[in-house]
Amino acid sequence: MTSQPSSVAVRPDGAAARSTAFQRWSVPALTLAGLAVLLWVGQSGALTKYTQTVIMFMAVNVIVSASLNLVNGYMGEFSCGHGGFMAVGAYVSSVLGVLLFAKDRVFGPPLLPPEWALVGFPLIVLVGGVAAALAGLLVAIPSFRTRGDYLAIITIAANYIVISAVENLDVIGGSRGFMGMKRVVKAMGRAWDLPWMLLWSFGFAVFTLWILRRFVYSTYGKGVMAICQDEVAAEIMSVNTNRMKVAAFMLSSGLAGVAGGLFAHIVGYVNPGSFGILKSTEALVMVYLGGMGSLSGSVLSAVLFTLLLEALRPLQIIKWIVIPLLLILLMQFRPEGILGNRELADVFPRLRRFFRFK
Amino acid sequence: MAVLEIRDLTHYFGGLCALSHLDITLEPGTLTGLIGPNGAGKTTVFNLVSGFYRPSRGEIRFAGRNIAGLKPHQVTALGVARTFQNIRLWKDLTVLDNIRIAQHHRLGYGFADAVLRTRRFRRREAEIDAYARELLEVLELGHVAGELPKNLPYGLQRKVELARALSVEPKLLLLDEPAAGLNTADVEELIRHIRWIRDRFDVTIWMIEHHMDVVMELCSHITVIDFGETIASGTPEEIRTNPAVIQAYLGDDEI
Ligand SMILES: Nc1ncnc2c1ncn2[C@@H]1O[C@H](COP(=O)(O)OP(=O)(O)OP(=O)(O)O)[C@@H](O)[C@H]1O
Ligand SMILES: [Mg+2]
């Protein structure tokens, strides 16, 4: 890479420091190592199926919180219907997957040989993401055209619209939900026996962070932060604020769709209830817990929040008293979230010696 | 051709007529002043030119093209940059980022380039960065490149905002009270600076200013407005002795 000064706020003179080979390769190496560990975990049975599922939920939540952070943290808008976009991605990829790779009562025999799911799976997840991004476009156009805080209201409405649309679509199971994704996952396993869902969840989480990081640290993407800090100045200093907001919102909702698609295939079953306002609230909690405008904060909070949800699972519905309480305490004692708007490497500058993530 | 030609520019806020029948022509390379008492409608003129408001009536021609009705970022892309009366830097982005982001209209790459770090992206980012650093160097701001504007003293913030406007590579630069809040030494420096910027960057400058000495010293032509009406227009000498201007500023001990 040529001299690429993606200056982070704290570097003293903003000088373009050259990265060493170690810095450059540590993140890819770590990613590969992560995949290797997961591979071993899945094959050896060292962890129970339950623990594996929790790990996959962590990855999904990383995608959810990091993608919502782009809009609510970096851009300073208030979107609260992330669950709706997850639903779009979940249903589109699930239906597509079952249609193409699995035998189904309603849809009949698979359209393609099931073993093709091996390559088909990431593609259907991405198609789910694209569908969610298009849904995001539909929401973004009316929300950002007018001045004022319409985004919050429109995203909540969109969340409800998606849910009730699915509830009323009997072909895909209506409110009973939709299943058959286990067969798609099994088809992958039959073609090549690897813990595919573990690998793909991790892979897509890294993919999400990688895209967001590159977006946000380009001069192009920094337009989003300019909008957050002074929208009028951004527009007058040549940032096409409207297009910028739509682009960021589509990216965010598209990634939520990817998360939805993964979630559906991890659980093997989706119903509209899983993607209601409660899901959107979880996403918001993770963003505020981690810190607005901090990707590493979003990762941390997604991991912690997933563990918390699992720990509180026995409490069932009561957890929705405990979680808001925690949120209130957080707002009281650390309103900026775990990392504020800083990255882990800003808090521990020494980390910079070891990696370069871009 | 004139850089800016304003004909019969009129603007209402609801029932309030903030500006009426303004006519102005700015020739290339000139330094022109816009003065008037508080609330006269000066900032409104700049807001109209930069596309922030759509004028109720009238024409704004920039380099021969009618820009009334364009969005602010489109006007800026054509080559009109400005500073603000109350500094509007992005306070939590570095000075360097502030300068870089003001090149958004000529990034020359898009979303896909940014994510894939294509050759084009890397070349353009390097150019954008080099341009920003050079600009800061030239304006003697190199030492604050990595600072956050919120941590800078007021005078430096004003200077950074000027640098950000220049980063647009404007043909027309609108300065809204550049001397506001500066001490005497800073004002002297500003006067030298503005003249130097005009020559170095080959830009036409139109400024609003309350400090009469700054305007009288710098501008070859001055327009005076009061309650949205143009009450005088001419050379500094003519303005200084104009009875209508003295009348408008009566009680205002600045002139
Ligand atoms: N957005 C707005 N909505 C309604 N009225 C406005 C708006 N902006 C300005 N005005 C009014 O228009 C008039 C002119 O305002 P403007 O800001 O242009 O004055 P100015 O000459 O820049 O004054 P100052 O020297 O105080 O900066 C004032 O009476 C002001 O209250
Ligand atoms: Mg003003």
XYZ file of C-alpha atoms and ligand atoms in Angstrom:
645
model
C 0.000 0.000 0.000
C 1.201 3.476 -0.763
C 1.498 6.096 1.931
C -2.023 6.107 3.206
C -2.485 8.518 6.040
C -5.797 7.522 7.507
C -5.216 9.878 10.375
C -6.856 8.954 13.620
C -7.622 11.863 15.883
C -4.816 11.276 18.313
C -1.797 10.941 16.080
C 0.126 14.072 17.092
C 0.944 15.698 13.780
C -1.260 13.513 11.638
C 1.880 12.245 9.971
C 1.580 9.280 7.692
C 3.378 6.556 9.557
C 4.475 3.648 7.427
C 3.198 0.340 8.605
C 5.571 -2.487 9.305
C 5.011 -5.912 7.813
C 3.932 -7.103 11.237
C 1.318 -4.399 11.551
C 0.096 -5.040 8.070
C -0.332 -8.780 8.415
C -1.413 -9.107 12.031
C -5.113 -8.577 11.368
C -5.368 -10.972 8.411
C -3.313 -13.487 10.377
C -5.555 -13.085 13.398
C -8.613 -13.550 11.218
C -7.203 -16.769 9.812
C -6.276 -17.927 13.290
C -9.825 -17.187 14.435
C -11.203 -19.253 11.586
C -8.797 -22.073 12.424
C -9.829 -22.089 16.079
C -13.498 -22.127 15.117
C -12.810 -24.943 12.691
C -11.173 -26.929 15.443
C -13.969 -26.081 17.884
C -16.594 -27.249 15.444
C -14.813 -30.448 14.432
C -13.505 -31.591 17.787
C -16.654 -30.999 19.783
C -14.560 -29.176 22.384
C -17.442 -26.814 22.981
C -21.055 -27.778 23.324
C -23.526 -26.975 20.575
C -24.998 -24.384 22.904
C -21.683 -22.576 23.386
C -21.130 -22.641 19.658
C -24.522 -21.039 19.144
C -23.644 -18.308 21.617
C -20.442 -17.605 19.684
C -22.451 -17.316 16.485
C -24.921 -14.950 18.138
C -21.977 -12.821 19.202
C -20.863 -12.553 15.599
C -24.375 -11.647 14.466
C -24.620 -9.028 17.182
C -21.264 -7.571 16.186
C -22.698 -7.006 12.716
C -25.924 -5.569 14.132
C -24.308 -3.110 16.516
C -21.453 -2.033 14.245
C -23.808 -1.390 11.330
C -26.287 0.584 13.426
C -23.375 2.546 14.863
C -22.687 3.929 11.399
C -26.043 5.719 11.353
C -26.621 6.435 15.041
C -23.023 6.948 16.093
C -20.919 8.179 13.204
C -23.701 10.064 11.447
C -25.609 11.178 14.548
C -29.040 10.303 13.182
C -31.508 8.253 15.161
C -32.604 5.071 13.450
C -34.577 2.647 15.572
C -35.888 0.015 13.203
C -32.818 -2.122 12.651
C -34.878 -5.254 13.362
C -36.984 -4.571 10.297
C -33.955 -4.677 8.005
C -32.746 -7.845 9.702
C -36.161 -9.347 8.940
C -35.878 -8.447 5.260
C -32.445 -10.057 5.024
C -33.507 -13.081 7.064
C -36.600 -13.824 5.015
C -35.114 -13.107 1.607
C -32.070 -15.295 2.193
C -34.076 -18.036 3.904
C -36.721 -18.295 1.215
C -34.087 -18.121 -1.489
C -31.980 -20.780 0.200
C -34.858 -23.187 0.700
C -36.111 -22.561 -2.812
C -32.730 -23.261 -4.364
C -31.115 -25.861 -2.151
C -33.728 -27.714 -0.075
C -36.832 -29.807 -0.530
C -39.820 -28.008 0.889
C -43.502 -28.774 1.395
C -44.618 -25.535 -0.219
C -41.855 -24.840 -2.703
C -41.284 -28.438 -3.792
C -37.897 -29.912 -4.780
C -34.808 -27.702 -4.837
C -34.127 -25.821 -8.045
C -30.406 -26.483 -7.849
C -28.343 -29.435 -6.659
C -28.263 -29.072 -2.815
C -24.475 -29.403 -2.644
C -24.232 -26.111 -4.530
C -25.270 -24.533 -1.253
C -21.572 -24.564 -0.482
C -21.023 -21.562 -2.747
C -24.661 -20.544 -2.796
C -24.944 -19.854 0.915
C -22.758 -16.727 1.171
C -24.417 -15.476 -1.993
C -27.953 -15.817 -0.634
C -26.874 -14.074 2.554
C -25.485 -11.233 0.446
C -28.657 -11.126 -1.653
C -30.599 -10.789 1.611
C -28.284 -7.907 2.459
C -28.913 -6.233 -0.884
C -32.671 -6.603 -0.395
C -32.375 -5.000 3.038
C -30.275 -2.188 1.576
C -33.012 -1.532 -0.980
C -35.582 -1.493 1.825
C -33.224 0.987 3.483
C -33.322 3.120 0.354
C -37.118 3.219 0.530
C -36.907 4.431 4.111
C -34.032 6.829 3.526
C -35.524 8.790 0.641
C -38.526 10.207 2.491
C -36.655 10.492 5.809
C -33.721 12.537 4.622
C -35.518 14.646 2.050
C -37.319 16.623 4.726
C -35.476 18.428 7.459
C -36.007 17.354 11.027
C -36.099 14.165 13.007
C -38.332 12.046 10.892
C -35.918 9.155 10.700
C -36.796 7.805 14.148
C -40.515 7.762 13.402
C -40.164 6.421 9.882
C -37.817 3.612 10.924
C -40.166 2.504 13.696
C -43.033 2.551 11.230
C -40.955 0.622 8.689
C -40.130 -1.965 11.334
C -43.849 -2.514 11.987
C -44.685 -2.546 8.294
C -42.110 -5.249 7.570
C -43.323 -7.381 10.470
C -46.991 -7.150 9.572
C -46.246 -7.701 5.900
C -44.508 -10.956 6.788
C -47.313 -11.927 9.181
C -49.775 -11.580 6.340
C -47.758 -13.486 3.763
C -49.025 -17.037 4.088
C -46.660 -18.465 1.435
C -43.753 -17.908 3.782
C -45.591 -19.072 6.862
C -47.167 -15.840 8.055
C -46.963 -15.369 11.794
C -46.187 -19.085 12.295
C -42.763 -18.447 10.845
C -40.661 -20.078 8.179
C -38.297 -23.011 8.404
C -36.214 -25.334 6.299
C -32.940 -23.457 6.618
C -31.505 -26.341 8.648
C -31.734 -28.391 5.459
C -29.716 -25.792 3.575
C -27.061 -25.813 6.294
C -27.084 -29.627 6.317
C -26.672 -29.649 2.551
C -23.481 -27.632 2.981
C -22.260 -30.041 5.649
C -22.960 -33.035 3.418
C -20.996 -31.480 0.587
C -18.034 -30.778 2.829
C -18.154 -31.527 6.512
C -17.075 -28.286 8.168
C -18.773 -26.136 10.855
C -20.040 -23.810 8.167
C -22.245 -21.556 10.248
C -19.471 -20.869 12.742
C -17.095 -19.991 9.932
C -19.528 -17.843 7.992
C -20.759 -15.953 11.060
C -17.207 -15.067 11.965
C -16.316 -14.328 8.362
C -19.234 -11.986 7.832
C -18.549 -10.197 11.125
C -14.979 -9.498 10.015
C -16.253 -8.514 6.564
C -18.655 -6.014 8.174
C -15.987 -4.402 10.320
C -13.643 -4.256 7.366
C -16.175 -2.496 5.111
C -17.251 -0.067 7.819
C -13.708 0.743 8.788
C -12.663 1.449 5.223
C -15.767 3.502 4.578
C -15.493 5.613 7.682
C -11.782 6.312 7.317
C -11.872 7.460 3.715
C -12.280 11.155 3.013
C -15.502 10.121 1.308
C -16.868 8.382 4.403
C -15.687 11.101 6.741
C -18.416 13.194 5.155
C -20.672 11.204 7.477
C -18.844 12.516 10.537
C -18.934 16.035 9.136
C -22.704 15.687 8.852
C -22.841 14.530 12.448
C -20.859 17.475 13.741
C -22.359 20.249 11.627
C -24.653 19.320 8.812
C -25.040 22.852 7.448
C -21.294 23.298 7.281
C -20.957 19.913 5.592
C -23.448 20.804 2.874
C -21.931 24.235 2.316
C -18.396 22.844 2.258
C -19.317 20.637 -0.720
C -20.503 17.415 0.900
C -23.598 16.121 -0.885
C -25.260 15.500 2.463
C -28.415 13.954 1.118
C -26.636 11.368 -0.999
C -24.136 10.723 1.777
C -26.894 9.995 4.277
C -28.719 7.699 1.884
C -25.491 5.823 1.113
C -24.631 5.376 4.794
C -28.156 4.319 5.626
C -28.216 1.744 2.823
C -24.883 0.334 3.927
C -26.137 0.112 7.487
C -29.432 -1.572 6.629
C -27.752 -3.866 4.114
C -25.394 -5.151 6.782
C -28.355 -5.591 9.132
C -29.859 -7.768 6.388
C -26.695 -9.875 6.339
C -26.976 -10.278 10.109
C -30.622 -11.323 9.690
C -29.719 -13.919 7.078
C -27.056 -15.433 9.311
C -29.379 -15.414 12.315
C -32.055 -17.271 10.349
C -29.631 -19.991 9.316
C -28.094 -20.333 12.768
C -31.471 -20.829 14.408
C -32.918 -22.681 11.429
C -36.241 -21.042 11.927
C -37.539 -17.483 11.712
C -40.759 -15.868 12.709
C -41.705 -12.236 12.414
C -41.788 -11.854 16.199
C -37.989 -12.265 16.358
C -37.457 -9.009 14.502
C -39.831 -6.675 16.279
C -39.142 -3.497 18.176
C -37.515 -5.542 20.912
C -34.798 -6.633 18.480
C -34.325 -3.042 17.343
C -34.033 -1.988 20.959
C -31.335 -4.594 21.566
C -29.418 -3.091 18.651
C -29.740 0.389 20.133
C -28.629 -0.816 23.548
C -25.499 -2.334 22.037
C -24.612 0.869 20.194
C -24.981 3.034 23.285
C -23.267 0.466 25.480
C -20.218 0.320 23.213
C -19.945 3.996 22.425
C -21.160 6.111 19.555
C -18.797 6.177 16.620
C -16.529 3.416 17.906
C -16.254 0.169 15.980
C -14.214 -1.586 18.635
C -16.765 -0.376 21.182
C -19.491 -2.003 19.143
C -17.581 -5.275 19.047
C -17.013 -5.228 22.795
C -20.592 -4.364 23.566
C -21.934 -7.015 21.188
C -19.876 -9.683 22.928
C -20.819 -8.481 26.415
C -24.458 -8.014 25.542
C -24.738 -11.493 24.035
C -23.280 -12.998 27.199
C -25.616 -10.875 29.296
C -28.659 -11.987 27.321
C -27.643 -15.615 27.799
C -26.996 -15.110 31.494
C -30.412 -13.533 31.919
C -32.208 -16.092 29.769
C -33.644 -17.935 32.821
C -35.366 -14.710 33.849
C -37.297 -14.813 30.572
C -39.449 -11.716 30.157
C -38.095 -10.201 33.359
C -34.827 -9.621 31.553
C -36.611 -6.757 29.860
C -36.793 -5.103 33.222
C -33.175 -5.819 34.032
C -31.758 -4.650 30.703
C -33.422 -1.214 30.687
C -32.290 -0.810 34.283
C -28.728 -1.524 33.225
C -29.147 0.967 30.431
C -30.315 3.629 32.862
C -27.346 2.934 35.120
C -25.048 3.162 32.127
C -26.526 6.496 31.078
C -26.135 7.689 34.632
C -22.538 6.697 35.211
C -20.976 6.388 31.779
C -23.213 8.149 29.258
C -20.602 7.941 26.502
C -20.601 4.126 26.556
C -17.669 1.810 27.173
C -15.305 3.480 24.726
C -16.989 6.814 24.036
C -16.255 7.820 20.476
C -12.751 6.440 20.653
C -11.367 3.202 19.315
C -9.572 0.664 21.439
C -6.302 1.764 19.858
C -6.958 5.350 20.994
C -7.393 4.174 24.567
C -4.348 1.923 24.407
C -2.073 3.630 21.877
C 0.478 0.868 22.275
C -1.873 -1.430 20.389
C -1.024 0.568 17.324
C 2.398 -0.959 17.316
C 0.897 -4.337 16.668
C -1.714 -3.831 14.047
C -3.138 -1.692 11.343
C -6.747 -2.323 10.489
C -7.806 -0.799 7.249
C -17.023 38.297 -17.503
C -18.067 39.254 -14.004
C -17.510 36.587 -11.349
C -20.771 37.343 -9.638
C -23.741 39.296 -10.857
C -26.682 39.840 -8.576
C -29.826 41.426 -9.970
C -32.877 42.505 -8.009
C -32.187 39.965 -5.250
C -35.032 39.979 -2.736
C -35.759 37.677 0.166
C -38.588 37.346 2.641
C -38.652 35.368 5.877
C -42.409 34.938 6.160
C -43.608 38.519 6.195
C -40.217 40.014 7.029
C -38.408 41.473 4.057
C -34.784 40.731 4.938
C -33.385 41.873 1.615
C -34.800 43.899 -1.237
C -33.621 44.748 -4.734
C -29.931 44.110 -4.218
C -27.793 44.700 -7.314
C -24.092 43.914 -7.277
C -21.406 43.000 -9.776
C -18.065 41.563 -8.674
C -15.233 41.717 -11.185
C -12.497 39.058 -11.100
C -9.741 39.613 -8.582
C -11.484 42.394 -6.705
C -11.959 42.794 -2.989
C -15.446 44.062 -2.222
C -17.102 44.941 1.059
C -20.651 44.502 2.317
C -21.451 46.510 5.420
C -24.458 47.622 7.381
C -25.794 47.784 10.931
C -26.779 44.664 12.867
C -29.674 42.765 11.308
C -29.303 44.636 8.029
C -29.437 41.412 6.009
C -25.764 40.911 5.202
C -25.493 37.282 6.224
C -28.742 36.651 4.402
C -27.052 37.784 1.181
C -24.286 35.216 1.676
C -26.792 32.535 2.574
C -28.621 33.258 -0.662
C -25.465 33.170 -2.754
C -24.268 29.914 -1.210
C -27.613 28.295 -1.907
C -28.727 27.928 1.676
C -31.941 29.801 0.917
C -33.778 29.991 -2.378
C -34.339 33.686 -3.133
C -37.899 35.004 -3.173
C -37.010 36.974 -6.277
C -34.009 37.921 -8.351
C -31.047 36.478 -10.110
C -27.640 35.309 -8.920
C -25.223 34.677 -11.762
C -21.920 33.044 -11.004
C -19.533 33.107 -13.977
C -22.519 33.729 -16.207
C -24.615 30.884 -14.855
C -27.760 31.406 -12.796
C -27.157 29.575 -9.534
C -30.328 30.585 -7.702
C -32.070 27.355 -6.732
C -28.992 25.125 -6.745
C -28.195 23.200 -3.581
C -25.332 24.534 -1.444
C -22.974 21.670 -2.313
C -23.612 22.280 -6.001
C -22.872 25.977 -5.674
C -19.684 25.146 -3.795
C -18.656 22.653 -6.460
C -18.880 25.461 -9.018
C -16.324 27.432 -7.020
C -17.989 29.475 -4.280
C -16.651 28.954 -0.773
C -17.375 30.782 2.439
C -16.632 31.160 6.093
C -19.227 31.680 8.790
C -19.933 34.503 11.173
C -19.930 32.001 14.036
C -17.153 29.564 13.236
C -18.583 26.291 11.989
C -15.655 23.921 11.885
C -16.157 20.216 12.498
C -14.833 20.516 15.994
C -14.115 16.843 16.659
C -12.351 16.072 13.402
C -8.700 16.991 13.029
C -7.761 20.213 11.268
C -6.334 18.070 8.488
C -9.637 16.212 8.112
C -11.508 19.500 8.032
C -9.379 20.557 5.092
C -9.628 17.204 3.338
C -13.397 16.901 3.620
C -13.851 20.278 1.925
C -12.576 18.579 -1.238
C -15.619 16.317 -1.363
C -16.815 17.810 -4.642
C -13.688 16.628 -6.432
C -12.942 13.354 -4.703
C -12.903 11.525 -8.021
C -13.778 8.178 -6.472
C -16.835 6.570 -4.956
C -18.021 4.099 -2.364
C -16.707 1.004 -4.111
C -13.262 2.571 -4.549
C -13.128 3.427 -0.862
C -14.066 -0.066 0.264
C -11.844 -1.895 -2.210
C -8.998 0.627 -1.918
C -8.580 0.706 -5.661
C -5.576 2.286 -7.269
C -7.700 5.323 -8.094
C -8.721 5.649 -4.447
C -5.154 5.482 -3.211
C -3.914 7.954 -5.776
C -6.695 10.454 -5.077
C -6.431 10.124 -1.288
C -2.723 10.765 -1.529
C -3.368 13.845 -3.669
C -6.135 15.111 -1.398
C -3.859 14.664 1.567
C -0.883 16.325 -0.089
C -3.036 19.246 -1.153
C -4.409 19.688 2.361
C -0.981 19.541 3.966
C 0.479 21.982 1.505
C -2.393 24.379 2.042
C -1.888 24.218 5.809
C 1.839 24.723 5.344
C 1.303 27.753 3.107
C -1.085 29.305 5.621
C 1.356 28.583 8.448
C -1.015 26.113 10.029
C 1.132 23.032 9.519
C 1.787 22.682 13.227
C -1.908 22.254 14.073
C -2.720 19.690 11.350
C -3.344 16.936 13.886
C -5.187 19.071 16.427
C -8.923 19.146 17.026
C -10.352 22.598 16.273
C -12.167 22.643 19.600
C -8.781 22.749 21.339
C -7.476 25.693 19.314
C -7.610 29.345 20.343
C -10.260 31.415 18.659
C -7.948 33.236 16.287
C -6.506 29.977 14.982
C -9.980 28.550 14.518
C -10.814 31.512 12.275
C -7.679 30.841 10.295
C -8.459 27.146 9.963
C -11.920 27.986 8.718
C -10.370 30.217 6.085
C -8.063 27.363 5.110
C -11.034 25.033 4.819
C -12.783 27.468 2.489
C -9.654 27.699 0.340
C -9.475 23.912 0.183
C -12.560 24.068 -2.030
C -10.343 25.848 -4.603
C -12.889 28.636 -4.936
C -13.082 31.337 -7.548
C -15.233 33.391 -5.215
C -14.624 33.559 -1.502
C -17.273 34.926 0.852
C -15.980 36.001 4.252
C -18.592 36.678 6.915
C -16.976 38.950 9.513
C -13.482 37.432 9.416
C -12.191 39.902 11.993
C -14.948 39.327 14.558
C -13.497 38.527 17.955
C -9.882 39.083 16.927
C -7.508 41.326 18.857
C -5.732 44.273 17.238
C -2.591 42.339 16.351
C -4.624 39.541 14.795
C -6.642 42.068 12.802
C -3.475 43.564 11.331
C -2.287 40.112 10.366
C -5.691 39.322 8.854
C -5.548 42.385 6.633
C -2.184 41.310 5.246
C -3.412 37.752 4.942
C -6.552 38.527 2.973
C -4.722 40.588 0.417
C -2.068 37.921 0.076
C -4.708 35.186 -0.304
C -6.412 37.105 -3.066
C -3.172 37.241 -5.048
C -1.789 33.819 -4.163
C -5.018 31.926 -4.821
C -6.272 34.183 -7.575
C -9.664 34.472 -5.969
C -12.327 37.160 -5.893
C -13.234 38.123 -2.342
C -16.461 39.525 -0.974
C -16.462 40.294 2.721
C -18.872 41.348 5.410
C -17.109 43.204 8.179
C -17.945 45.415 11.118
C -14.375 46.620 11.610
C -14.446 49.703 9.389
C -10.673 49.992 9.254
C -10.467 46.487 7.759
C -13.053 47.218 5.086
C -11.723 50.685 4.259
C -8.203 49.368 4.027
C -8.927 46.317 1.895
C -11.918 46.915 -0.310
C -11.931 48.798 -3.560
C -15.702 48.885 -3.560
C -18.239 48.818 -0.745
C -21.993 48.269 -0.619
C -23.952 49.430 2.404
C -27.315 47.922 3.272
C -29.741 48.771 6.024
C -33.026 46.968 6.696
C -32.395 44.999 3.513
C -32.231 48.135 1.350
C -29.082 49.251 -0.456
C -28.417 52.729 0.880
C -25.040 53.396 -0.688
C -22.397 51.886 -2.866
C -19.013 53.176 -4.001
C -15.355 53.546 -3.106
C -14.315 53.673 0.571
C -13.896 57.439 0.245
C -17.418 57.913 -1.097
C -18.878 55.656 1.586
C -17.058 57.437 4.397
C -18.617 60.748 3.478
C -22.026 59.510 2.379
C -24.738 61.177 4.508
C -27.115 58.197 4.272
C -24.425 55.906 5.641
C -23.601 58.271 8.473
C -27.314 58.451 9.202
C -27.671 54.634 9.287
C -24.720 54.309 11.623
C -25.801 57.217 13.854
C -25.398 56.125 17.425
C -23.170 53.368 16.130
C -19.773 54.737 17.022
C -17.923 52.430 14.662
C -17.655 54.753 11.689
N -33.728 32.003 9.127
C -34.321 33.167 9.438
N -35.636 33.203 9.700
C -36.250 34.367 10.002
N -35.635 35.556 10.069
C -34.321 35.583 9.816
C -33.591 34.398 9.497
N -32.293 34.732 9.289
C -32.220 36.058 9.489
N -33.419 36.585 9.804
C -33.708 37.996 10.024
O -33.331 38.704 8.871
C -32.699 39.915 9.211
C -31.317 39.976 8.629
O -30.512 39.021 9.262
P -28.977 38.796 8.905
O -28.482 37.663 9.716
O -28.837 38.707 7.446
O -28.337 40.144 9.431
P -26.833 40.632 9.418
O -26.776 41.845 8.605
O -25.927 39.525 9.053
O -26.648 41.009 10.935
P -25.372 40.855 11.901
O -24.501 42.030 11.652
O -25.952 40.878 13.264
O -24.716 39.567 11.567
C -32.724 40.001 10.726
O -33.826 40.766 11.106
C -32.885 38.574 11.154
O -33.580 38.505 12.385
Mg -24.484 38.430 9.968
